[in-house]
CSV table of N, CA and C in Angstrom, one decimal:
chain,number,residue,atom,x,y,z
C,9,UNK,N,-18.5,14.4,-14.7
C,9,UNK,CA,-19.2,14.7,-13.5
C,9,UNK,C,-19.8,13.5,-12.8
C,10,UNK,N,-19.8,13.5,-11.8
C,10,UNK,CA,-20.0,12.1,-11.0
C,10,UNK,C,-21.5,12.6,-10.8
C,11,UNK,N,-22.6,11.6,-10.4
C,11,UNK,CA,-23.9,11.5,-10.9
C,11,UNK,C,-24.3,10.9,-9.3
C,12,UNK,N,-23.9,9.8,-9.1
C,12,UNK,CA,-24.0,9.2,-8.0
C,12,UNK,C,-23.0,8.6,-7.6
C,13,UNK,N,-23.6,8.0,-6.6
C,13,UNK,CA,-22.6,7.0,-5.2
C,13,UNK,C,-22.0,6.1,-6.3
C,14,UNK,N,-22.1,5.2,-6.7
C,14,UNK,CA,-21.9,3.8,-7.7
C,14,UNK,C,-21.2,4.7,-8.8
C,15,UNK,N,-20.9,5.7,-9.2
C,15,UNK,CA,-19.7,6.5,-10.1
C,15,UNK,C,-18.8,7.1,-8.9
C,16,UNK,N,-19.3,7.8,-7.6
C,16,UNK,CA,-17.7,7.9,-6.5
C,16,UNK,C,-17.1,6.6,-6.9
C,17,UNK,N,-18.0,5.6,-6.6
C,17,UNK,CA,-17.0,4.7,-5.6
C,17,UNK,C,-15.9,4.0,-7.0
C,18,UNK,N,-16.9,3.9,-8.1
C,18,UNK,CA,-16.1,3.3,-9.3
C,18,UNK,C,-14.5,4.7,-9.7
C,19,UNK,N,-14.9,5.5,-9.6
C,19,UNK,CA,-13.9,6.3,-9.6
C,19,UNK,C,-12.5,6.3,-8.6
C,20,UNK,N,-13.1,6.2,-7.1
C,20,UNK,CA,-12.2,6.2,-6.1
C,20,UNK,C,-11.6,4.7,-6.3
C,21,UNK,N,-12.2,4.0,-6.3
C,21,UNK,CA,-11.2,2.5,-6.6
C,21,UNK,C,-10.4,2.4,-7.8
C,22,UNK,N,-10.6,3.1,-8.6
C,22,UNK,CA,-9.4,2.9,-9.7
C,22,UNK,C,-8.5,4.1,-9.1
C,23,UNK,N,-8.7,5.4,-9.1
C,23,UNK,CA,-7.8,6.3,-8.2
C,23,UNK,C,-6.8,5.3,-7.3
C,24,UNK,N,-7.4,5.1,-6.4
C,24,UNK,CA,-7.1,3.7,-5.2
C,24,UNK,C,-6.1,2.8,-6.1
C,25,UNK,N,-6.4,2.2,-7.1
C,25,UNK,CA,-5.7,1.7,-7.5
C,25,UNK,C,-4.4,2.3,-8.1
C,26,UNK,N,-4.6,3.1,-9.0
C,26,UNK,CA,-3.4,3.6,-9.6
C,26,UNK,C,-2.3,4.0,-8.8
C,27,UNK,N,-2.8,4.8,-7.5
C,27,UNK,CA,-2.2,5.7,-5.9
C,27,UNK,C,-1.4,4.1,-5.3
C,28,UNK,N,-2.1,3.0,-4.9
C,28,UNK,CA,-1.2,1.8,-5.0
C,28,UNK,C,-0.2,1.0,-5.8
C,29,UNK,N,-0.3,1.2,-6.8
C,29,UNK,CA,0.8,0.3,-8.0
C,29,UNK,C,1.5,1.8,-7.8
C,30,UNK,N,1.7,2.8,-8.4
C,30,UNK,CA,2.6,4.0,-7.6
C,30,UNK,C,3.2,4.1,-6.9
C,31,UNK,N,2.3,3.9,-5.4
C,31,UNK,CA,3.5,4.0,-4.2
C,31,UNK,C,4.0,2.6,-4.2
C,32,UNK,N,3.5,1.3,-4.2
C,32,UNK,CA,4.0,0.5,-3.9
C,32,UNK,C,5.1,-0.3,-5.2
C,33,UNK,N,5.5,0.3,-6.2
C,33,UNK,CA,6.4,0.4,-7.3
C,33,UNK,C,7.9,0.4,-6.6
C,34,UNK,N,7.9,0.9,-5.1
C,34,UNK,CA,9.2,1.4,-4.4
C,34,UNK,C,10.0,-0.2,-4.2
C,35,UNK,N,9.1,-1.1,-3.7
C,35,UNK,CA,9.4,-2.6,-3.1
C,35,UNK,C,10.3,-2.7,-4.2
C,36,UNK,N,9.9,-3.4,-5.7
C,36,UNK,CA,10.8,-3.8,-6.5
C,36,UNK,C,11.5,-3.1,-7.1
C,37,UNK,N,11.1,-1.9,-7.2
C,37,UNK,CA,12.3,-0.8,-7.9
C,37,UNK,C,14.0,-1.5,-6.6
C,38,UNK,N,13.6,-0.9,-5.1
C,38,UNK,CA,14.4,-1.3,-4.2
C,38,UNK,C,14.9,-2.4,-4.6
C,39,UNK,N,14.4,-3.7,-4.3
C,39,UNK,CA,14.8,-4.8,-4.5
C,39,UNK,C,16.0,-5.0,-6.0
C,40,UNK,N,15.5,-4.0,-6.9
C,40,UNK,CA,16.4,-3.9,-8.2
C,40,UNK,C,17.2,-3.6,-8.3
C,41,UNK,N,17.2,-2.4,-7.5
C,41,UNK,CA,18.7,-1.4,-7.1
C,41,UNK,C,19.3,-2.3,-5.7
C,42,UNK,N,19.1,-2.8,-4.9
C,42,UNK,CA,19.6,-3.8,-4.0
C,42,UNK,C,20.8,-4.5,-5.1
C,43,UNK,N,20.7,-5.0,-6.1
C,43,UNK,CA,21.6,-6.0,-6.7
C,43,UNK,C,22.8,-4.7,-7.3
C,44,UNK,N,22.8,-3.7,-7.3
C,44,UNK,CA,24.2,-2.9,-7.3
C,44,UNK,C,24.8,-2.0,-6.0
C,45,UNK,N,24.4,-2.2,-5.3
C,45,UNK,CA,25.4,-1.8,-4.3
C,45,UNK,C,26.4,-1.8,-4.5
C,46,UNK,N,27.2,-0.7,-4.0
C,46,UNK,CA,27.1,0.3,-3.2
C,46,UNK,C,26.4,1.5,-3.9
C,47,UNK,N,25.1,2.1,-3.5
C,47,UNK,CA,24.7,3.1,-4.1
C,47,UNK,C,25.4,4.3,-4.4
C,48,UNK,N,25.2,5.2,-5.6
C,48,UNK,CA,25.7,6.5,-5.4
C,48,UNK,C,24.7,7.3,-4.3
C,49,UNK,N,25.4,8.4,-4.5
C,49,UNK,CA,24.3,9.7,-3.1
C,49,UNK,C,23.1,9.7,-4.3
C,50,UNK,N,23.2,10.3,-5.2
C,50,UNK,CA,21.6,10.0,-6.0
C,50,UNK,C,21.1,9.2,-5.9
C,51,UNK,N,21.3,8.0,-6.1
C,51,UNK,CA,20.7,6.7,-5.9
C,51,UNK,C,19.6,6.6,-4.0
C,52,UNK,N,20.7,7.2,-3.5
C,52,UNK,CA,20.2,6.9,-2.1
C,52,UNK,C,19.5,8.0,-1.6
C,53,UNK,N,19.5,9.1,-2.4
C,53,UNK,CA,18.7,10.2,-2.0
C,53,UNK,C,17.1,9.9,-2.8
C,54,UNK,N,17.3,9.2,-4.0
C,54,UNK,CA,15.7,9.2,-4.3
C,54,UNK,C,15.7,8.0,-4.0
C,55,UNK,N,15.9,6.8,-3.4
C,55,UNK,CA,15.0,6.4,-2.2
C,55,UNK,C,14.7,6.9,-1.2
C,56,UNK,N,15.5,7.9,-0.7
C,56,UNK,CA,15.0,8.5,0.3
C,56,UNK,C,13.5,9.7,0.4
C,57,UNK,N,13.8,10.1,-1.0
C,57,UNK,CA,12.6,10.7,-1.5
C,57,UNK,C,11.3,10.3,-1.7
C,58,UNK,N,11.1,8.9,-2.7
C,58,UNK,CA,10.5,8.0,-3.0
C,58,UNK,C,10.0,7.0,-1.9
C,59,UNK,N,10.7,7.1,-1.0
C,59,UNK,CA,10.2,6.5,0.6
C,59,UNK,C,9.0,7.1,1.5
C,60,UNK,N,9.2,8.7,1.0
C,60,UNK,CA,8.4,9.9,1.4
C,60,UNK,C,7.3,9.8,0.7
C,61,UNK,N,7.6,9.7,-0.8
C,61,UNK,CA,6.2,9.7,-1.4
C,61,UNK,C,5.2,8.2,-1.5
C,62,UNK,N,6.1,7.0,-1.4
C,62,UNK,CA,5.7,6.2,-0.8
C,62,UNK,C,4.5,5.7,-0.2
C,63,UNK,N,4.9,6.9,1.1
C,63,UNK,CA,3.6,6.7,2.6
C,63,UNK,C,2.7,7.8,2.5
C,64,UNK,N,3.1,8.6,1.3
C,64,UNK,CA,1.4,10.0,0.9
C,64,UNK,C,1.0,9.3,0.3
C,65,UNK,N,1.1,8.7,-0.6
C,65,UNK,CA,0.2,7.7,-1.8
C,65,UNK,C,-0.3,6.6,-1.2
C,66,UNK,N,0.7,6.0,-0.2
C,66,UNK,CA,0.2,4.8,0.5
C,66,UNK,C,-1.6,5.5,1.0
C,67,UNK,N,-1.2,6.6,1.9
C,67,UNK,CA,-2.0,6.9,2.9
C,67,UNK,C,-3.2,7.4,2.3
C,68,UNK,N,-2.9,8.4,1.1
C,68,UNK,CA,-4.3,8.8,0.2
C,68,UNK,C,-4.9,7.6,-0.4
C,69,UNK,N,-4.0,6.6,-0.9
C,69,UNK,CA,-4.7,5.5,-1.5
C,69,UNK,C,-5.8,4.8,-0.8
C,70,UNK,N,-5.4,5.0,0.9
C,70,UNK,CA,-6.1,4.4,2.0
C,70,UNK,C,-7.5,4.9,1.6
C,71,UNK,N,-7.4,6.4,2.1
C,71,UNK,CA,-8.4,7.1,1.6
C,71,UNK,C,-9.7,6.6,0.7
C,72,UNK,N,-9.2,6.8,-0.4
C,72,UNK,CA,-9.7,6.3,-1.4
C,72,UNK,C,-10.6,5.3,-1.5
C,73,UNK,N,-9.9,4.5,-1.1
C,73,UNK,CA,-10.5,2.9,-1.1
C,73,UNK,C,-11.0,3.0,0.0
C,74,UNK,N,-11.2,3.6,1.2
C,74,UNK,CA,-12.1,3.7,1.7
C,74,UNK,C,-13.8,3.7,1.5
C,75,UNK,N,-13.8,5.0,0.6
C,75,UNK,CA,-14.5,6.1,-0.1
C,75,UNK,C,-15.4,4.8,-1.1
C,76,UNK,N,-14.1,4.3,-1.8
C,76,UNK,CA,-14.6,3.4,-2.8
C,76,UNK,C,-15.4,2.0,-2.2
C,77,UNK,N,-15.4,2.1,-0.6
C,77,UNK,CA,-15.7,0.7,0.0
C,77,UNK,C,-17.0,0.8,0.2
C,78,UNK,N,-17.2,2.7,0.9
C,78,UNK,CA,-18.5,3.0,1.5
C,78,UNK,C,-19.6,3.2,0.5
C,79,UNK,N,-19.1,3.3,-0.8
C,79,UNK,CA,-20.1,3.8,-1.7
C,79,UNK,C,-20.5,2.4,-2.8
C,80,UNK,N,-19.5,1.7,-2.4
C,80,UNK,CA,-20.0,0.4,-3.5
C,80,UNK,C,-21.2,-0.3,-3.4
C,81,UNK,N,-22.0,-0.8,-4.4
C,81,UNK,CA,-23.2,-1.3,-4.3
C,81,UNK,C,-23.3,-2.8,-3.3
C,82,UNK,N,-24.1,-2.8,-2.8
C,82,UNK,CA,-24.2,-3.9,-1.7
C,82,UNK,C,-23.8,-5.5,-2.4
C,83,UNK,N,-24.3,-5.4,-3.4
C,83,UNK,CA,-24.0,-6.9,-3.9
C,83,UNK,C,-22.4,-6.9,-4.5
C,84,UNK,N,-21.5,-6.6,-4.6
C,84,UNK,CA,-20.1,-6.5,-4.8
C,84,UNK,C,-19.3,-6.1,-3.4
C,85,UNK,N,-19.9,-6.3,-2.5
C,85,UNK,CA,-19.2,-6.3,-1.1
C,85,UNK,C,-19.3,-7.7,-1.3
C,86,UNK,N,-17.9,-8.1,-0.7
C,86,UNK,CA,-18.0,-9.7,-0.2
C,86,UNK,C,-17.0,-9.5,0.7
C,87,UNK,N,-16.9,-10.8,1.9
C,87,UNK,CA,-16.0,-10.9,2.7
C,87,UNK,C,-14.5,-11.1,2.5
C,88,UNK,N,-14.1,-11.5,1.4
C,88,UNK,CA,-12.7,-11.4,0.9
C,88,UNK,C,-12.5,-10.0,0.7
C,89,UNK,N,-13.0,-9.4,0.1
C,89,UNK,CA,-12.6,-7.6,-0.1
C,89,UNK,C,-13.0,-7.3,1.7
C,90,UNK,N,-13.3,-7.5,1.9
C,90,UNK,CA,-13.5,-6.8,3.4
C,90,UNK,C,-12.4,-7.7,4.0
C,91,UNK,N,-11.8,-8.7,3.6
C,91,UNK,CA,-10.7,-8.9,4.1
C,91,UNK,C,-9.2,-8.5,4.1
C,92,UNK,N,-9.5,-8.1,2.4
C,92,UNK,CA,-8.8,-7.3,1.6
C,92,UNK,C,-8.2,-5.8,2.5
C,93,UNK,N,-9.8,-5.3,2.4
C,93,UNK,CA,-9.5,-4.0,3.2
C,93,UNK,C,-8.8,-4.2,4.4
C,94,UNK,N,-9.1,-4.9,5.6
C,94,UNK,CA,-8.2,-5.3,7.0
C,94,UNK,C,-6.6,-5.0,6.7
C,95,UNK,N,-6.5,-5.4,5.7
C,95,UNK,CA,-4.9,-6.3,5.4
C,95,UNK,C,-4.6,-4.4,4.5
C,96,UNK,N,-5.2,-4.5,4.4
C,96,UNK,CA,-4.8,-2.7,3.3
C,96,UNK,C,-4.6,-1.9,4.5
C,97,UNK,N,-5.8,-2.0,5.6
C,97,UNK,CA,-5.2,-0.9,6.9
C,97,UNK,C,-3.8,-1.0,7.4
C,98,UNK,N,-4.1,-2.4,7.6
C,98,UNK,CA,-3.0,-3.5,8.5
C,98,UNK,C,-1.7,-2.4,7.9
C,99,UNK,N,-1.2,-2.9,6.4
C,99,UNK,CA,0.1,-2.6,5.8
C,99,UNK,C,0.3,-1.1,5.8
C,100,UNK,N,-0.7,-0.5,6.0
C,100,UNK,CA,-0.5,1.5,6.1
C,100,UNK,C,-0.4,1.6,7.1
C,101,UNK,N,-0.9,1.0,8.2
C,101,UNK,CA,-0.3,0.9,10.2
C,101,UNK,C,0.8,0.6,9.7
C,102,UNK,N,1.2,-0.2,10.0
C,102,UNK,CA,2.3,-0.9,9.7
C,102,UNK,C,3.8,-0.5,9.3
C,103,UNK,N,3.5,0.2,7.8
C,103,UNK,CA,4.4,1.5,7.1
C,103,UNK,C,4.5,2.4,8.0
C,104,UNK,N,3.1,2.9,8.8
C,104,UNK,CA,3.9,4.8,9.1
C,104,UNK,C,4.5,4.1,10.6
C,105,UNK,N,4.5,2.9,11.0
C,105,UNK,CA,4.8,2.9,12.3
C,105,UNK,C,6.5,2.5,11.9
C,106,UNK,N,7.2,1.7,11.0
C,106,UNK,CA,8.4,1.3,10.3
C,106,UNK,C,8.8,2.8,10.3
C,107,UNK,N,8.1,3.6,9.4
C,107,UNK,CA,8.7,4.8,9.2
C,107,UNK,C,9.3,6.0,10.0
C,108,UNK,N,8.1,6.0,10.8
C,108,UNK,CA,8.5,7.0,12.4
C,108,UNK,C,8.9,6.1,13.2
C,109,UNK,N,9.9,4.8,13.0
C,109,UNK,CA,10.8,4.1,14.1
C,109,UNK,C,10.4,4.1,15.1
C,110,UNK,N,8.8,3.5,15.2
C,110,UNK,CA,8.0,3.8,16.8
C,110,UNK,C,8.7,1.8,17.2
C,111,UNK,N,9.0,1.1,16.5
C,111,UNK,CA,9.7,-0.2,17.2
C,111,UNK,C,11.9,0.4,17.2
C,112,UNK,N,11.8,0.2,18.7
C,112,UNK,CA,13.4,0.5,18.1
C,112,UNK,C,14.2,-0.2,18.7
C,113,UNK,N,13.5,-1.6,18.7
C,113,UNK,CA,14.6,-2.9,18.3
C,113,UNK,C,14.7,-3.1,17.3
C,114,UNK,N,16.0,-3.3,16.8
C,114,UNK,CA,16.0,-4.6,15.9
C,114,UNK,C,15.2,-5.2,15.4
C,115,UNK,N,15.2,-6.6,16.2
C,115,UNK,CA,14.6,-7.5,16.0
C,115,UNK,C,12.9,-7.4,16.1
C,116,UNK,N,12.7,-6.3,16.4
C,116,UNK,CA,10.9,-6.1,16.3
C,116,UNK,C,10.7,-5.9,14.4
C,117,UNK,N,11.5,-4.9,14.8
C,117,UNK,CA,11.2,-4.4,13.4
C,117,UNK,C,11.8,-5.1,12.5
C,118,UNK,N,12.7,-5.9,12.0
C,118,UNK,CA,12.6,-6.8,10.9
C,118,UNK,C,11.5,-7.8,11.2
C,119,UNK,N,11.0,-8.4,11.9
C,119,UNK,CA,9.6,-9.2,11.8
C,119,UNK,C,8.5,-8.4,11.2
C,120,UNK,N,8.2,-7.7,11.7
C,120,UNK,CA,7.6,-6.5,11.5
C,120,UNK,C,7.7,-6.4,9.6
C,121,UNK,N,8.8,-5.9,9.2
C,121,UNK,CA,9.1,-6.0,7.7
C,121,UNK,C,9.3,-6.8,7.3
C,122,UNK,N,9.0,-8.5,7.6
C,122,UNK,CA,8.7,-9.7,7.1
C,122,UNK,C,7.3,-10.0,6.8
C,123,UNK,N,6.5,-10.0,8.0
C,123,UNK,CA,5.1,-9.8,7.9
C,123,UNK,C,5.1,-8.9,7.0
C,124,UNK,N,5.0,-7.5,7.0
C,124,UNK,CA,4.2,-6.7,5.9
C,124,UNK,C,5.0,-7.6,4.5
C,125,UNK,N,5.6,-8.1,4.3
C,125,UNK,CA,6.1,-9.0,2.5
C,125,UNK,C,5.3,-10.0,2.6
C,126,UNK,N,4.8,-10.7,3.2
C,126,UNK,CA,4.0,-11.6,3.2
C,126,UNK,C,2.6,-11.2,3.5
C,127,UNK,N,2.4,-10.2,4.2
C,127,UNK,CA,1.0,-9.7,3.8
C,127,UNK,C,0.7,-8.9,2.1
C,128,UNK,N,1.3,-8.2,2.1
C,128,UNK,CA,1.5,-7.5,0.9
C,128,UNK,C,0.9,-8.6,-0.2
C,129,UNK,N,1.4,-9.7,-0.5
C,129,UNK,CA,1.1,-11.1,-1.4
C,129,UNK,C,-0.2,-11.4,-1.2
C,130,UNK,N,-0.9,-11.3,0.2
C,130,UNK,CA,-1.9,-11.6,0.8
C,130,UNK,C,-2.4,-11.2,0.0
C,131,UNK,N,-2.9,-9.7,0.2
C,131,UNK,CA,-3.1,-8.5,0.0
C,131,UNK,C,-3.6,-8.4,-1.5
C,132,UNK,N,-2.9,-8.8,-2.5
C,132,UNK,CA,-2.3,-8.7,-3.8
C,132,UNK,C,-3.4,-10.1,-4.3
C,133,UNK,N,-3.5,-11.2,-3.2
C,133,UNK,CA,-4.6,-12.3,-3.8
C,133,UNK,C,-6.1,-12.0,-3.3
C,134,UNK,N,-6.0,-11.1,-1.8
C,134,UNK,CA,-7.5,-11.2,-1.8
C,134,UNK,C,-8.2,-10.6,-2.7
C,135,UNK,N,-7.7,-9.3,-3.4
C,135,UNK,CA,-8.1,-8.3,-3.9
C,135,UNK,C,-8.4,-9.1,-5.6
C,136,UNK,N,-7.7,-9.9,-5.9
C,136,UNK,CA,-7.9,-10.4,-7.3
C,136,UNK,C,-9.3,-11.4,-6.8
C,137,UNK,N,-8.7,-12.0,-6.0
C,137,UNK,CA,-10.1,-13.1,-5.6
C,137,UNK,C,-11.5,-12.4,-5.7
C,138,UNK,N,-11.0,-11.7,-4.7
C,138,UNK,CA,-12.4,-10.9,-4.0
C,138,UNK,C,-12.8,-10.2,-5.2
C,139,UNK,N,-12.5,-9.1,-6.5
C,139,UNK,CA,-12.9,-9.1,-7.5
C,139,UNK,C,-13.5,-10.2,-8.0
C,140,UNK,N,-13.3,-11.2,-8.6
C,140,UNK,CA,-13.3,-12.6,-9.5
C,140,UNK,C,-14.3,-13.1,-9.1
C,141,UNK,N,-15.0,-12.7,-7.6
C,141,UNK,CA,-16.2,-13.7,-6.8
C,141,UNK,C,-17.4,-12.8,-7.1
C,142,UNK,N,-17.0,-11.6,-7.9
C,142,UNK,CA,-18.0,-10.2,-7.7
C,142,UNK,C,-19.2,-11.2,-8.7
């Protein structure tokens, strides 16, 4: 049973966490199955599925870490986690906008899916940093 604020937020950030290494498991799994091409129809149906699940987990994880940002005790906020967070919006914009084909060039959209790989890395050091400075 959660007691207070400082047990949400410790709660929702590991939730947060687990809901990210989940959805975001899709990048290298893809990138793994990329090296056998030509897929079978299974193969390409649960990416297609796992694409789906993807952007709920992305999106709840948002959540979460929200939850887990508002309720953390003042002295474990730093500006790197707050920059952390930007870059965590940024990449869930980012996804549902790739996903609902709201760019429909080309050429938008693979920049578009270059940046989010390189933010992602971002992403992936603020969050270790920004812990490590706590």
């Amino acid at each position: 049973m959660i007691r207070n604020p400082e047990e949400l937020s410790e709660l929702c950030g590991m939730v947060s966490m687990i809901l990210f290494v989940s959805a975001n498991a899709y990048y290298p799994a893809r990138l793994i199955a990329n090296n056998f091409k030509p897929w079978s129809r299974e193969v390409s149906l649960f990416f297609k599925k796992y694409l789906d699940i993807h952007m709920i987990l992305n999106l709840i994880a948002l959540l979460t870490l929200t939850i887990h940002g508002h309720y953390a005790p003042a002295d474990e906020r730093n500006i790197v986690l707050s920059a952390a967070f930007a870059v965590t919006v940024w990449l869930v914009f980012a996804g549902v906008l790739m996903r609902y084909n709201v760019f429909h060039s080309m050429k938008k959209q693979m920049r578009l899916i270059h940046t989010q790989q390189t933010l992602f890395v971002v992403w992936l050091i603020l969050i270790i940093v920004g812990h490590l400075i706590d």
